[in-house]
CSV table of C-alpha atoms and ligand atoms in Angstrom, one decimal:
chain,number,residue,atom,x,y,z
A,770,UNK,CA,-10.6,49.6,-142.3
A,771,UNK,CA,-9.5,46.1,-141.6
A,772,UNK,CA,-5.8,45.3,-142.1
A,773,UNK,CA,-4.3,41.9,-142.1
A,774,UNK,CA,-0.5,41.8,-141.9
A,775,UNK,CA,1.0,38.7,-143.7
A,776,UNK,CA,3.9,37.0,-142.1
A,777,UNK,CA,6.3,38.1,-145.0
A,778,UNK,CA,5.6,41.8,-144.4
A,779,UNK,CA,2.7,42.7,-146.7
A,780,UNK,CA,-0.8,43.8,-145.6
A,781,UNK,CA,-4.1,43.2,-147.1
A,782,UNK,CA,-6.9,45.6,-146.4
A,783,UNK,CA,-10.3,46.2,-147.4
A,784,UNK,CA,-9.9,50.0,-148.4
A,785,UNK,CA,-11.6,51.3,-151.5
A,786,UNK,CA,-12.8,48.9,-154.0
A,787,UNK,CA,-11.0,45.5,-153.6
A,788,UNK,CA,-10.4,43.5,-156.7
A,789,UNK,CA,-9.3,39.9,-156.3
A,790,UNK,CA,-8.2,37.6,-159.2
A,791,UNK,CA,-7.9,34.1,-158.2
A,792,UNK,CA,-7.0,32.0,-160.1
A,793,UNK,CA,-4.8,34.0,-162.3
A,794,UNK,CA,-4.8,32.1,-165.5
A,795,UNK,CA,-2.4,31.5,-168.4
A,796,UNK,CA,0.5,31.2,-166.1
A,797,UNK,CA,2.2,28.1,-164.7
A,798,UNK,CA,1.1,27.1,-161.2
A,799,UNK,CA,-1.4,28.8,-159.0
A,800,UNK,CA,-1.5,32.6,-158.2
A,801,UNK,CA,-3.8,35.1,-156.5
A,802,UNK,CA,-3.7,38.9,-157.0
A,803,UNK,CA,-5.5,41.3,-154.8
A,804,UNK,CA,-5.5,45.1,-155.2
A,805,UNK,CA,-7.3,48.0,-153.6
A,806,UNK,CA,-8.5,50.8,-155.8
A,807,UNK,CA,-9.3,54.3,-154.5
A,808,UNK,CA,-12.0,56.7,-155.9
A,809,UNK,CA,-9.6,58.0,-158.5
A,810,UNK,CA,-9.0,54.5,-159.9
A,811,UNK,CA,-5.5,54.4,-158.6
A,812,UNK,CA,-4.2,51.1,-157.1
A,813,UNK,CA,-3.3,51.9,-153.5
A,814,UNK,CA,-2.3,48.4,-152.3
A,815,UNK,CA,-1.4,45.2,-154.2
A,816,UNK,CA,-0.5,41.8,-153.0
A,817,UNK,CA,0.1,38.8,-155.0
A,818,UNK,CA,0.7,35.3,-153.8
A,819,UNK,CA,1.7,31.8,-155.0
A,820,UNK,CA,-1.0,29.5,-153.7
A,821,UNK,CA,0.8,26.3,-154.1
A,822,UNK,CA,3.7,24.8,-152.1
A,823,UNK,CA,5.2,21.4,-152.5
A,824,UNK,CA,8.1,21.4,-150.1
A,825,UNK,CA,10.7,20.4,-152.5
A,826,UNK,CA,13.3,22.1,-150.3
A,827,UNK,CA,12.4,19.7,-147.5
A,828,UNK,CA,12.2,16.7,-149.8
A,829,UNK,CA,15.7,17.3,-151.2
A,830,UNK,CA,17.4,17.1,-147.8
A,831,UNK,CA,19.5,14.0,-147.4
A,832,UNK,CA,19.2,12.9,-151.1
A,833,UNK,CA,22.0,12.2,-153.6
A,834,UNK,CA,23.0,15.5,-155.0
A,835,UNK,CA,23.2,14.2,-158.4
A,836,UNK,CA,19.4,13.6,-158.3
A,837,UNK,CA,18.6,17.3,-157.3
A,838,UNK,CA,18.1,18.5,-160.7
A,839,UNK,CA,15.2,16.0,-161.3
A,840,UNK,CA,13.4,17.4,-158.4
A,841,UNK,CA,14.2,21.0,-158.7
A,842,UNK,CA,13.4,21.4,-162.4
A,843,UNK,CA,9.8,20.6,-161.5
A,844,UNK,CA,9.6,24.0,-160.0
A,845,UNK,CA,8.8,25.4,-163.3
A,846,UNK,CA,9.3,23.0,-166.2
A,847,UNK,CA,7.5,25.5,-168.5
A,848,UNK,CA,10.7,27.4,-168.5
A,849,UNK,CA,13.4,24.8,-168.0
A,850,UNK,CA,11.9,22.2,-170.2
A,851,UNK,CA,11.2,18.7,-168.9
A,852,UNK,CA,14.1,16.3,-168.6
A,853,UNK,CA,13.4,13.7,-171.2
A,854,UNK,CA,12.6,16.2,-173.7
A,855,UNK,CA,16.0,17.9,-172.9
A,856,UNK,CA,18.0,14.7,-172.8
A,857,UNK,CA,16.1,13.6,-175.8
A,858,UNK,CA,17.2,16.5,-178.0
A,859,UNK,CA,20.7,17.1,-176.7
A,860,UNK,CA,22.3,15.3,-179.4
A,861,UNK,CA,19.4,15.1,-181.8
A,862,UNK,CA,18.4,18.2,-183.7
A,863,UNK,CA,16.5,20.7,-181.5
A,864,UNK,CA,13.1,20.8,-183.2
A,865,UNK,CA,11.6,23.6,-181.4
A,866,UNK,CA,12.8,25.9,-178.7
B,795,UNK,CA,-28.4,21.8,-182.4
B,796,UNK,CA,-25.6,19.9,-180.6
B,797,UNK,CA,-22.2,20.6,-182.1
B,798,UNK,CA,-20.2,17.7,-183.4
B,799,UNK,CA,-16.3,17.3,-183.3
B,800,UNK,CA,-16.4,18.0,-187.0
B,801,UNK,CA,-18.4,21.2,-186.7
B,802,UNK,CA,-15.9,22.4,-184.1
B,803,UNK,CA,-13.0,21.7,-186.3
B,804,UNK,CA,-14.6,23.4,-189.3
B,805,UNK,CA,-15.3,26.4,-187.1
B,806,UNK,CA,-11.6,26.4,-186.1
B,807,UNK,CA,-10.8,26.6,-189.8
B,808,UNK,CA,-9.5,23.0,-190.2
B,809,UNK,CA,-10.2,21.9,-193.8
B,810,UNK,CA,-11.9,18.6,-194.7
B,811,UNK,CA,-8.7,17.3,-196.1
B,812,UNK,CA,-6.8,18.0,-192.9
B,813,UNK,CA,-9.6,16.5,-190.9
B,814,UNK,CA,-9.3,13.2,-192.8
B,815,UNK,CA,-5.6,13.2,-192.4
B,816,UNK,CA,-6.1,13.6,-188.7
B,817,UNK,CA,-8.4,10.6,-188.7
B,818,UNK,CA,-5.7,8.4,-190.3
B,819,UNK,CA,-3.0,9.6,-188.1
B,820,UNK,CA,-5.1,8.9,-185.0
B,821,UNK,CA,-5.8,5.5,-186.3
B,822,UNK,CA,-2.0,5.0,-186.7
B,823,UNK,CA,-1.0,6.3,-183.4
B,824,UNK,CA,-3.6,4.0,-181.7
B,825,UNK,CA,-2.2,1.1,-183.5
B,826,UNK,CA,-5.2,0.6,-185.4
B,827,UNK,CA,-5.4,-0.5,-189.2
B,828,UNK,CA,-5.9,2.2,-191.8
B,829,UNK,CA,-9.4,0.9,-192.4
B,830,UNK,CA,-10.3,2.5,-189.0
B,831,UNK,CA,-9.8,6.0,-190.3
B,832,UNK,CA,-13.2,6.3,-191.9
B,833,UNK,CA,-14.9,5.0,-188.7
B,834,UNK,CA,-13.1,7.6,-186.7
B,835,UNK,CA,-14.2,10.2,-189.3
B,836,UNK,CA,-17.8,9.1,-189.1
B,837,UNK,CA,-17.8,9.1,-185.3
B,838,UNK,CA,-16.5,12.7,-185.4
B,839,UNK,CA,-18.9,13.9,-187.8
B,840,UNK,CA,-21.9,12.5,-185.9
B,841,UNK,CA,-20.9,12.7,-182.3
B,842,UNK,CA,-21.5,15.7,-180.0
B,843,UNK,CA,-18.3,17.2,-178.6
B,844,UNK,CA,-17.6,16.0,-175.2
B,845,UNK,CA,-16.4,18.9,-172.9
B,846,UNK,CA,-13.3,18.5,-170.9
B,847,UNK,CA,-12.5,20.1,-167.6
B,848,UNK,CA,-8.7,20.2,-167.1
B,849,UNK,CA,-7.8,20.9,-163.4
B,850,UNK,CA,-4.4,21.6,-162.0
B,851,UNK,CA,-3.2,20.6,-158.5
B,852,UNK,CA,0.3,20.4,-157.1
B,853,UNK,CA,2.3,20.2,-160.4
B,854,UNK,CA,4.9,21.7,-162.6
B,855,UNK,CA,2.7,21.9,-165.7
B,856,UNK,CA,5.0,19.7,-167.8
B,857,UNK,CA,2.0,17.7,-168.8
B,858,UNK,CA,0.3,20.6,-170.4
B,859,UNK,CA,3.6,21.6,-172.0
B,860,UNK,CA,4.1,18.2,-173.4
B,861,UNK,CA,0.5,18.1,-174.6
B,862,UNK,CA,0.4,21.4,-176.4
B,863,UNK,CA,3.6,20.5,-178.2
B,864,UNK,CA,2.5,17.2,-179.5
B,865,UNK,CA,4.6,16.2,-182.4
B,866,UNK,CA,2.0,16.6,-185.1
B,867,UNK,CA,0.8,20.2,-185.2
B,868,UNK,CA,-2.4,19.1,-186.9
B,869,UNK,CA,-3.2,16.5,-184.2
B,870,UNK,CA,-2.5,19.1,-181.6
B,871,UNK,CA,-4.8,21.6,-183.2
B,872,UNK,CA,-7.7,19.2,-183.7
B,873,UNK,CA,-7.4,17.7,-180.3
B,874,UNK,CA,-7.2,21.2,-178.7
B,875,UNK,CA,-10.4,22.3,-180.6
B,876,UNK,CA,-12.1,19.1,-179.8
B,877,UNK,CA,-11.4,19.5,-176.2
B,878,UNK,CA,-11.9,23.1,-176.5
B,879,UNK,CA,-10.5,22.9,-173.0
B,880,UNK,CA,-13.5,24.5,-171.5
B,881,UNK,CA,-11.6,25.0,-168.4
B,882,UNK,CA,-7.8,24.8,-168.2
B,883,UNK,CA,-6.3,27.5,-165.9
B,884,UNK,CA,-2.9,27.4,-167.8
B,885,UNK,CA,-4.3,28.3,-171.2
B,886,UNK,CA,-7.9,29.4,-170.9
B,887,UNK,CA,-8.9,33.1,-171.4
B,888,UNK,CA,-11.0,33.9,-168.4
B,889,UNK,CA,-9.5,34.4,-165.0
B,890,UNK,CA,-10.6,34.7,-161.4
B,891,UNK,CA,-14.3,34.3,-160.7
B,892,UNK,CA,-15.1,34.0,-164.5
B,893,UNK,CA,-12.9,31.0,-164.6
B,894,UNK,CA,-14.4,29.4,-161.6
B,895,UNK,CA,-17.9,30.0,-163.1
B,896,UNK,CA,-16.9,27.8,-166.0
B,897,UNK,CA,-16.4,24.9,-163.7
B,898,UNK,CA,-19.9,25.3,-162.4
B,899,UNK,CA,-21.3,25.7,-165.7
B,900,UNK,CA,-19.8,22.5,-167.1
B,901,UNK,CA,-20.7,20.6,-163.9
B,902,UNK,CA,-24.3,21.7,-164.2
B,903,UNK,CA,-24.8,21.6,-168.0
B,904,UNK,CA,-22.9,18.4,-168.7
B,905,UNK,CA,-23.7,16.4,-165.7
B,906,UNK,CA,-22.3,12.9,-166.1
B,907,UNK,CA,-21.0,13.7,-169.5
B,908,UNK,CA,-17.8,15.5,-169.4
B,909,UNK,CA,-14.3,14.2,-169.0
B,910,UNK,CA,-12.3,15.4,-166.0
B,911,UNK,CA,-8.6,15.6,-166.8
B,912,UNK,CA,-6.4,16.1,-163.7
B,913,UNK,CA,-2.9,17.4,-163.8
B,914,UNK,CA,-1.0,17.3,-160.6
B,915,UNK,CA,-2.5,16.0,-157.3
B,916,UNK,CA,-4.1,17.4,-154.2
B,917,UNK,CA,-2.2,17.9,-150.9
B,918,UNK,CA,-4.2,16.5,-148.0
B,919,UNK,CA,-2.2,17.9,-145.1
B,920,UNK,CA,-3.5,20.9,-143.3
B,921,UNK,CA,-6.9,20.3,-144.9
B,922,UNK,CA,-5.5,20.9,-148.4
B,923,UNK,CA,-4.1,24.4,-147.7
B,924,UNK,CA,-0.9,23.8,-149.7
B,925,UNK,CA,-2.8,24.2,-153.0
B,926,UNK,CA,-5.5,26.8,-153.1
B,927,UNK,CA,-7.6,27.8,-156.1
B,928,UNK,CA,-10.2,30.6,-156.0
B,929,UNK,CA,-9.7,30.7,-152.2
B,930,UNK,CA,-10.6,27.1,-151.7
B,931,UNK,CA,-8.4,24.0,-151.3
B,932,UNK,CA,-7.8,22.2,-154.7
B,933,UNK,CA,-9.0,18.9,-153.2
B,934,UNK,CA,-12.6,20.4,-152.8
B,935,UNK,CA,-12.5,21.6,-156.4
B,936,UNK,CA,-11.5,18.0,-157.4
B,937,UNK,CA,-14.0,16.2,-155.5
B,938,UNK,CA,-16.7,18.6,-156.6
B,939,UNK,CA,-15.9,18.1,-160.3
B,940,UNK,CA,-15.5,14.3,-159.9
B,941,UNK,CA,-18.9,14.0,-158.6
B,942,UNK,CA,-20.5,14.7,-161.9
B,943,UNK,CA,-17.9,13.7,-164.4
B,944,UNK,CA,-18.1,10.6,-166.7
B,945,UNK,CA,-14.5,9.5,-166.3
B,946,UNK,CA,-11.2,10.9,-164.9
B,947,UNK,CA,-7.9,11.0,-166.8
B,948,UNK,CA,-4.9,11.1,-164.4
B,949,UNK,CA,-2.3,13.0,-166.5
B,950,UNK,CA,1.3,12.3,-165.7
B,951,UNK,CA,3.0,10.8,-162.6
B,952,UNK,CA,1.6,13.4,-160.2
B,953,UNK,CA,-2.1,12.6,-160.7
B,954,UNK,CA,-1.3,8.8,-161.3
B,955,UNK,CA,1.2,8.1,-158.5
B,956,UNK,CA,2.2,11.3,-156.6
B,957,UNK,CA,5.6,12.2,-158.2
B,958,UNK,CA,8.2,14.3,-156.7
B,959,UNK,CA,6.0,16.2,-154.2
B,960,UNK,CA,5.0,12.9,-152.7
B,961,UNK,CA,8.7,11.9,-152.2
B,962,UNK,CA,9.8,11.3,-148.6
B,963,UNK,CA,8.9,12.9,-146.3
B,964,UNK,CA,5.9,14.2,-148.5
B,965,UNK,CA,5.5,17.4,-146.4
B,966,UNK,CA,2.2,18.3,-148.0
B,967,UNK,CA,0.8,14.8,-148.0
B,968,UNK,CA,0.4,14.9,-151.8
B,969,UNK,CA,-1.9,12.1,-152.8
B,970,UNK,CA,-2.5,10.6,-156.2
B,971,UNK,CA,-6.1,11.0,-157.5
B,972,UNK,CA,-7.2,7.4,-157.1
B,973,UNK,CA,-6.2,7.5,-153.3
B,974,UNK,CA,-8.1,10.7,-152.4
B,975,UNK,CA,-10.5,9.8,-149.8
B,976,UNK,CA,-14.1,10.7,-150.5
B,977,UNK,CA,-13.6,10.9,-154.3
B,978,UNK,CA,-16.6,9.9,-156.4
B,979,UNK,CA,-16.2,6.4,-157.7
B,980,UNK,CA,-15.5,7.0,-161.4
B,981,UNK,CA,-13.3,5.2,-163.9
B,982,UNK,CA,-9.8,6.5,-163.7
B,983,UNK,CA,-7.3,6.2,-166.6
B,984,UNK,CA,-3.7,6.7,-165.5
B,985,UNK,CA,-1.4,8.2,-168.1
B,986,UNK,CA,1.8,8.3,-166.1
B,987,UNK,CA,5.1,9.8,-167.1
B,988,UNK,CA,6.8,13.0,-166.1
B,989,UNK,CA,5.5,14.2,-168.4
B,990,UNK,CA,3.7,11.6,-170.5
B,991,UNK,CA,4.7,11.5,-174.2
B,992,UNK,CA,2.6,13.9,-176.2
B,993,UNK,CA,1.5,11.5,-178.8
B,994,UNK,CA,0.3,9.3,-175.9
B,995,UNK,CA,-1.7,11.9,-174.5
B,996,UNK,CA,-3.4,12.9,-177.7
B,997,UNK,CA,-4.1,9.4,-178.7
B,998,UNK,CA,-5.7,8.6,-175.4
B,999,UNK,CA,-8.0,11.7,-175.7
B,1000,UNK,CA,-8.8,10.9,-179.3
B,1001,UNK,CA,-9.7,7.3,-178.4
B,1002,UNK,CA,-12.0,8.2,-175.7
B,1003,UNK,CA,-13.7,10.9,-177.7
B,1004,UNK,CA,-14.1,9.0,-180.9
B,1005,UNK,CA,-15.0,5.6,-179.6
B,1006,UNK,CA,-16.9,6.9,-176.6
B,1007,UNK,CA,-15.4,4.3,-174.3
B,1008,UNK,CA,-12.2,3.9,-172.4
B,1009,UNK,CA,-9.1,2.4,-173.8
B,1010,UNK,CA,-8.4,-1.1,-172.5
B,1011,UNK,CA,-6.4,-0.7,-169.2
B,1012,UNK,CA,-3.8,-2.8,-167.6
B,1013,UNK,CA,-3.8,-4.0,-164.0
B,1014,UNK,CA,-2.5,-0.7,-162.8
B,1015,UNK,CA,-5.1,1.3,-164.8
B,1016,UNK,CA,-2.9,2.5,-167.6
B,1017,UNK,CA,-3.9,2.3,-171.2
B,1018,UNK,CA,-2.4,-1.0,-172.3
B,1019,UNK,CA,-1.6,0.1,-175.8
B,1020,UNK,CA,1.1,2.4,-174.5
B,1021,UNK,CA,2.3,1.0,-171.3
B,1022,UNK,CA,2.7,-2.7,-172.1
B,1023,UNK,CA,6.2,-2.5,-173.4
B,1024,UNK,CA,9.4,-2.2,-171.3
B,1025,UNK,CA,11.8,0.4,-172.3
B,1026,UNK,CA,14.6,-2.2,-171.8
B,1027,UNK,CA,12.9,-4.6,-174.3
B,1028,UNK,CA,12.6,-2.0,-177.1
B,1029,UNK,CA,15.9,-0.2,-176.3
B,1030,UNK,CA,18.3,-0.1,-179.2
B,1031,UNK,CA,21.2,-0.4,-176.8
B,1032,UNK,CA,19.8,-3.7,-175.7
B,1033,UNK,CA,22.4,-5.8,-177.7
B,1034,UNK,CA,25.0,-4.2,-175.6
B,1035,UNK,CA,23.4,-5.1,-172.4
B,1036,UNK,CA,23.1,-8.6,-173.5
B,1037,UNK,CA,26.7,-8.5,-174.6
B,1038,UNK,CA,27.8,-7.2,-171.2
B,1039,UNK,CA,29.1,-4.0,-172.9
B,1040,UNK,CA,28.4,-1.2,-170.4
B,1041,UNK,CA,29.2,2.5,-169.9
B,1042,UNK,CA,31.2,2.9,-166.6
B,1043,UNK,CA,31.9,6.7,-166.8
B,1044,UNK,CA,30.1,9.5,-168.6
B,1045,UNK,CA,33.2,10.1,-170.7
B,1046,UNK,CA,34.6,6.7,-171.3
B,1047,UNK,CA,35.0,5.0,-174.6
B,1048,UNK,CA,31.9,2.9,-174.1
B,1049,UNK,CA,29.9,6.0,-173.6
B,1050,UNK,CA,31.2,7.3,-176.9
B,1051,UNK,CA,30.3,3.9,-178.6
B,1052,UNK,CA,26.8,4.0,-177.3
B,1053,UNK,CA,27.0,1.1,-175.0
B,1054,UNK,CA,24.3,0.1,-172.4
B,1055,UNK,CA,23.7,2.5,-169.6
B,1056,UNK,CA,22.6,0.0,-167.0
B,1057,UNK,CA,25.6,0.6,-164.8
B,1058,UNK,CA,25.0,4.3,-164.9
B,1059,UNK,CA,21.7,3.8,-163.3
B,1060,UNK,CA,19.3,3.3,-166.2
B,1061,UNK,CA,15.9,2.2,-165.0
B,1062,UNK,CA,14.9,0.9,-168.5
B,1063,UNK,CA,14.6,-2.6,-167.2
B,1064,UNK,CA,11.9,-1.9,-164.8
B,1065,UNK,CA,10.0,0.8,-166.6
B,1066,UNK,CA,6.9,0.4,-168.9
B,1067,UNK,CA,6.6,3.3,-171.4
B,1068,UNK,CA,6.6,4.0,-175.0
B,1069,UNK,CA,9.8,6.1,-175.0
B,1070,UNK,CA,12.0,3.7,-176.7
B,1071,UNK,CA,9.5,3.4,-179.6
B,1072,UNK,CA,7.5,6.5,-179.8
B,1073,UNK,CA,10.4,8.8,-178.6
B,1074,UNK,CA,10.2,12.4,-178.0
B,1075,UNK,CA,10.0,15.7,-180.1
B,1076,UNK,CA,8.3,14.1,-183.2
B,1077,UNK,CA,10.3,10.8,-182.7
B,1078,UNK,CA,13.7,12.6,-182.8
B,1079,UNK,CA,15.3,10.9,-179.9
B,1080,UNK,CA,14.9,9.9,-176.2
B,1081,UNK,CA,17.3,10.1,-173.3
B,1082,UNK,CA,19.0,6.8,-173.8
B,1083,UNK,CA,19.7,7.6,-177.3
B,1084,UNK,CA,21.5,10.8,-176.2
B,1085,UNK,CA,23.4,8.9,-173.6
B,1086,UNK,CA,21.5,9.3,-170.3
B,1087,UNK,CA,19.7,6.6,-168.6
B,1088,UNK,CA,16.0,6.4,-168.1
B,1089,UNK,CA,14.8,7.6,-164.7
B,1090,UNK,CA,11.8,5.4,-164.7
B,1091,UNK,CA,9.5,8.4,-164.5
B,1092,UNK,CA,6.3,6.6,-165.4
B,1093,UNK,CA,6.6,4.0,-162.5
B,1094,UNK,CA,5.1,4.2,-159.2
B,1095,UNK,CA,7.5,5.5,-156.6
B,1096,UNK,CA,10.4,6.3,-159.0
B,1097,UNK,CA,11.3,9.3,-156.8
B,1098,UNK,CA,12.1,7.1,-153.7
B,1099,UNK,CA,13.8,4.2,-155.2
B,1100,UNK,CA,17.4,5.2,-154.6
B,1101,UNK,CA,19.5,7.5,-156.7
B,1102,UNK,CA,18.8,7.8,-160.4
B,1103,UNK,CA,22.5,7.0,-161.0
B,1104,UNK,CA,22.6,3.9,-158.8
B,1105,UNK,CA,22.4,0.8,-160.8
B,1106,UNK,CA,19.3,-1.4,-160.5
B,1107,UNK,CA,19.8,-4.4,-158.2
B,1108,UNK,CA,16.4,-5.8,-158.6
B,1109,UNK,CA,16.7,-7.5,-162.0
B,1110,UNK,CA,18.7,-10.5,-163.1
B,1111,UNK,CA,21.6,-9.1,-164.8
B,1112,UNK,CA,22.4,-12.0,-167.1
B,1113,UNK,CA,19.4,-14.3,-167.7
B,1114,UNK,CA,19.5,-17.4,-169.7
B,1115,UNK,CA,18.3,-15.3,-172.7
B,1116,UNK,CA,21.3,-13.1,-172.3
B,1117,UNK,CA,23.5,-16.0,-173.7
B,1118,UNK,CA,21.2,-16.7,-176.6
B,1119,UNK,CA,21.0,-13.1,-177.4
B,1120,UNK,CA,24.7,-12.3,-176.8
B,1121,UNK,CA,25.7,-10.6,-180.0
B,1122,UNK,CA,28.5,-8.1,-180.8
B,1123,UNK,CA,27.7,-4.3,-181.4
B,1124,UNK,CA,28.0,-5.0,-185.1
B,1125,UNK,CA,24.8,-6.9,-185.1
B,1126,UNK,CA,22.8,-4.1,-183.4
B,1127,UNK,CA,21.4,-2.7,-186.6
B,1128,UNK,CA,20.0,-6.1,-187.4
B,1129,UNK,CA,18.5,-6.7,-184.0
B,1130,UNK,CA,16.9,-3.3,-184.1
B,1131,UNK,CA,15.4,-3.9,-187.4
B,1132,UNK,CA,14.0,-7.1,-186.0
B,1133,UNK,CA,12.5,-5.3,-183.1
B,1134,UNK,CA,10.9,-2.7,-185.4
B,1135,UNK,CA,9.4,-5.4,-187.5
B,1136,UNK,CA,8.0,-7.2,-184.4
B,1137,UNK,CA,6.7,-4.0,-183.1
B,1138,UNK,CA,4.8,-3.5,-186.4
B,1139,UNK,CA,3.3,-6.9,-186.0
B,1140,UNK,CA,2.1,-6.5,-182.6
B,1141,UNK,CA,0.5,-3.2,-183.5
B,1142,UNK,CA,-1.4,-4.9,-186.1
B,1143,UNK,CA,-2.5,-7.7,-183.8
B,1144,UNK,CA,-3.6,-5.1,-181.3
B,1145,UNK,CA,-5.6,-3.4,-184.0
B,1146,UNK,CA,-7.3,-6.7,-184.7
B,1147,UNK,CA,-8.1,-7.2,-181.1
B,1148,UNK,CA,-9.4,-3.7,-180.7
B,1149,UNK,CA,-11.5,-4.2,-183.8
B,1150,UNK,CA,-13.0,-7.1,-182.4
B,1151,UNK,CA,-14.0,-5.4,-179.2
B,1152,UNK,CA,-15.5,-2.6,-181.1
B,1153,UNK,CA,-18.0,-4.7,-183.0
C,13,SF4,S1,19.6,-0.9,-169.3
C,13,SF4,FE1,18.9,0.9,-170.2
C,13,SF4,S2,20.3,1.5,-171.8
C,13,SF4,FE2,20.6,-0.7,-171.2
C,13,SF4,S3,19.6,-1.9,-172.7
C,13,SF4,FE3,18.2,-1.5,-170.9
C,13,SF4,S4,17.0,0.3,-171.3
C,13,SF4,FE4,18.7,0.3,-172.7
C,14,SF4,S1,12.8,7.5,-170.9
C,14,SF4,FE1,12.3,6.9,-168.8
C,14,SF4,S2,12.5,8.7,-167.6
C,14,SF4,FE2,12.4,9.3,-169.8
C,14,SF4,S3,10.2,9.9,-170.2
C,14,SF4,FE3,10.6,7.7,-170.6
C,14,SF4,S4,10.1,6.5,-168.8
C,14,SF4,FE4,10.3,8.6,-168.3
């Protein structure tokens, strides 16, 4: 059995049947899931990973703190809602959501 | 038999009546005269559906979010079924290798005949390792699909300009689509904005699909019909700008009165987009209307032009026209009405122009 240890403390191996789903769809962003299934159809190892990194933590350094929201909300605007829709409805009637 | 747009719509349970309504809506949102509606209808009844491949790179998915919430539910349903988004990893049913197989299928079956919509952009640093799809760098998927597509739509500021991930120091070397080295030479339509307005997105798609040609683009490659007006010129607070009435603090009297947000960092004077006319959420409002300045999100480099709250120093604050236009807040209503009438007229002229081009 080959085992690869990831830097953040997980391990990926090729034991049993290995199922990889990449890309995981119907989610925001990019994701990969791997599981190992033994002969009794039981998942013995499961690792998921986000496969995109933009470095917004690095980009934010040295910027005007008031601007941070405009960068950070792009982590996942699906949840946060995007700025101009937010601002646009703050005093208007909120049509949806 | 090749399916037409109309077949697809009927299959999705859209009635003929709704279909015709959609055609006139599309004509209106494109600034075309009502007489164009039957032409759109005819095109849709006879043309085979064009498949769309919608790829996602470094992004926050706000473009998809905006798109699927386009103000008019009908337009949204129709467009979605028109596109049938053969591949869009945010909303498609298949996952994993089944999803990837669809890319291959479209690329092989519709060579030179599908639209490639790109949301987000590829990182080039470390050979593209900062964005991996199906075990391969996104940039490879992008180049592969671009090779056999008909045209590329760059959705949003990421694909068009780079957006926040390309902000200094751009750690992943995020690169807008048109600057990707080695990308096949295909026409690129940029639809910038973070996100672009839903109505603008649906209209662009409808235009390409019905007229089978790309909309007229400006120098920067954006559809002229939506990106030729400056936020500042169509802003309903403009009379206050001209009269020198500015908000100086978020909670001062001027803010309550709805005065101009220029001193609070509004980037309207340097931003070309349709927000001050089309607005957001079915035309309910837009940021300036609720008291926050425009960030200039549809302009190249908006993320590195100083704070969003610092006032613009690159425009002439009071031009000659400022004196002529200097009117009190009371006349604001009048002015806005004037602007609306003007907008109506230009839309009509545009329709005529577009009509002439069609024939
Ligand atoms: S500066 Fe901004 S708020 Fe003021 S008139 Fe121009 S677009 Fe409107
Ligand atoms: S108002 Fe300005 S920041 Fe907001 S979406 Fe329009 S162009 Fe972008």
